[in-house]
Amino acid sequence: MARWQFGITTVYHFLMVPLTIGLSILVAGMQTAWVRTGNPRYLAMTKFWGKLMLVNFAMGVVTGIVQEFQFGMAWSAYSRFVGDVFGAPLAMEALVAFFVESTFLGLWIFGWDRLPKRVHLACAWAFSLATIASAYFILAANSWMQHPVGIEFVDGRPRLTSIWAVLTNNTVLAAFPHTVAGSFAVAGAFLVGIAAWHLWKKHRDSAEDDPDRRVWRASLKLGSWVGIVAFAGLAISGDLQGKLMFEQQPMKMAAAEALCHTEEPASFSVFAVGDVSRADCESVKSITVPALLSFLAKNDFSSEVKGVEDLVQEYRAKYGANYPDDPRLGELAGKPIDYVPALPVTYWGFRLMIGFGAISAGMAVLALWFTRKNRVPPGRWFPLFGILSIVTPFLGNSFGWIFTEMGRQPFVVVPNPTGVDGVWMYTAQAVSAGVSVGEMLTSLVALTLVYGVLAGVEVFLLRRYARAGIPGVLPSWNKPPEPAGADGKKPEDVLAFAY
Amino acid sequence: MDLATFWFIVIALFWLGYLFLEGFDFGVGMLLPVLARDETERRVMINTIGPVWDGNEVWLIVAAGAMFAAFPGWYASLFSTAYLPLLLLLLALIGRGVAFEYRGKVNTARWRSVWDRVIMIGSWVPPLMVGLVLSANVLGLPLNEFGDRVGSPLVILRWETLVGALAVVGFSLVHGAAFIALKTDGEIRHRARRLAVRLAPVALAPLVVLLLLVQLREGSAWSWVPLVLALLAAVGAVGFLLRGREGWGFASFGVVVAASMVTLFGALYPNVIPSTLDTVYSLTVHNASSSPYTLTVMSWMAAFGAPAVLIYQAWTYWVFRKRIATHHIPPVHAP
């Protein structure tokens, strides 16, 4: 139950986070363009996309607090075991990054026309860069669970010996660009989808120099290019991550392929028919690309890739066949350990991640094609296209996380094959022994319900603002007299913006 | 002074920062239906904390994060023992944070009144829970040899911890009223000041009871000093407010919470959580702390990070230093 709760809250949190990261950087970029050129088009873009970013930001913040508290509440044994190492990056995230985010976000929201333009712009960069720094610290913590480094083993617990090793763990160096690229993919697709809808709705017949039309065209182009570059980044960093994973967590990669026997060279399964959970090669018919998996693993088309069956034998020999006889493990105490992750989840999670990522990149290319040379496609399906393109990178991200976290089961801290002996922890050992089933159930139900309701509210608001377009955030838009970006010299200028 | 003790003090300071800063912004939310007479006044109140509440809330996150990093045992035992109160705290903070942001996004009275209710509940529940958990922490929890809770989920509900819950609520109320008096102008400013003065004797009573209780059970001779200081500051705050010195009154309430925290954490030291089952199970700054290396890393980080935070948060308050009155509130603009 603690796992379900962590899974649900994490996936939910990570629906908000990448949009915030990607969008806030893009908004800071738009605002820079406005400050440098004075072109009202960029002001309109900053205000519009900035507003949508804020609607989303609120949710990212509040769901982040839940993540931090859950370690202590539901995973206290885990927290005690890894606290010497794992707490530091979390505390750093709060002190170095999160403070900057929330303080400068407040300044940015309320500082329009109150702060000098350049200072206000600096606030936008401060909070948007801080969201990236946040991601780095959190991923460093997560990467340590996948690949524990920088430690010695003292009194049955890992003890930190080098914070530098934790922060430059090769796992986080690969995971960070992958996650950031994923965030930009989300933000890019978000721009494309909404801009495509506006072009279709209002500008099929409008003049080419209509300012509103130009805003949406600029947004769509920006979004498409961001999406395409992000996908390239995802592919490159994903490949790096894959190679590290073959070394560090061979079981996870075998599980991603539902690879039953060791193969040399190993072929990559594109699609499978049948029940992959049995991993027995006989019941599953799979379309494969010969030798590709070997290449993905080691850059060599003929290398050997270990299958699930052999790995299980290896893991039993190395880490034991049975759980320790600890009464706090409950029913699992002394039982055999199942080293194979849930194969349907890892196999399909991996494919859905790549598939949705590729679809969203394809959408970005199509969007550029459809709108080439100032065109707006007439078809009825264009807005549907937009909505689809918004959803796909979110799904890709979620499946990526589900794959990587399910793929490390039954471990919560995965043993590092080249690291210090003895440092690993089974998920079953990590939960709070003192917390009752009733409490877990209460929080699981309450959080899921509240998150569900708020997701509805957020989508409702995003939709409302997205539909209203620029006038919804900038009342002076398309009304000639007032010059855009008043310089704030009104007599009593206490609040340029108010809740 | 060893590093573990240093981090005990740092964590106490983070909690103090949290109670001081979010104390008043909880107070503002709690008093929303009491002090504001109409929609414009409600918006005046909310906008006094608009640019800063999010930054204030991070003090809670950094307090929890620092506990995790410096005292994993403390963090793990306290958070798992206080599971349900912390769940309520989280739910309330989620609702409250979203409510501030979403309240003005649709221009109907119904929409706003729903979110106003969320703000109010979301501002009453957290100080109750923080007070409950912190006072239970100081007075002791039923921990076994593994640091796990023995007993039901409600085991931390005792009359003493309920007093603790009311202590933080009461403090937040007067602190929030003083803040509104300091940050607004017009009729609402005077209403807030009068309310702070009238509420103070009742609202601060639970805090006084809690301090005396802790002092008599766990205190030493020196800890009478902060206790007496807290009492004097409380009287002083009321005095300042009566004379219309809102800034000094607000600052004096700050002294109240600072001195109270010194008394409470002073009584706790060198334990971080006393076990009520057996004192050998008590978690102390030494048996619950991280390794010296981790603490050293954290100290360097805090040495650079914390002053920077104080500087830019102070700057935020400086940027938004002007009093807000009803005529400053711009018309609602929402699609």
XYZ file of C-alpha atoms in Angstrom, chain B residues 139 159 163 204-219 223-224 227-228 230-231 260 263-264 267:
29
model
C 6.912 15.781 25.850
C -4.429 16.828 27.020
C -2.790 22.458 24.747
C -1.899 33.227 24.251
C -3.129 31.399 27.382
C -2.515 27.893 25.963
C 1.041 28.877 25.036
C 1.694 30.053 28.572
C 0.249 26.811 29.964
C 2.413 24.753 27.605
C 5.571 26.669 28.498
C 4.962 26.350 32.233
C 4.143 22.669 31.864
C 7.331 21.945 29.947
C 9.403 24.126 32.244
C 8.120 22.426 35.402
C 8.625 18.932 33.975
C 11.804 19.226 31.973
C 13.182 22.707 32.466
C 15.215 28.157 30.882
C 13.138 30.374 33.150
C 10.031 31.827 29.531
C 9.827 35.098 31.415
C 8.172 35.360 26.309
C 5.649 36.560 28.893
C 9.031 30.010 23.486
C 12.278 27.135 26.193
C 10.788 24.150 24.349
C 13.901 21.445 27.550
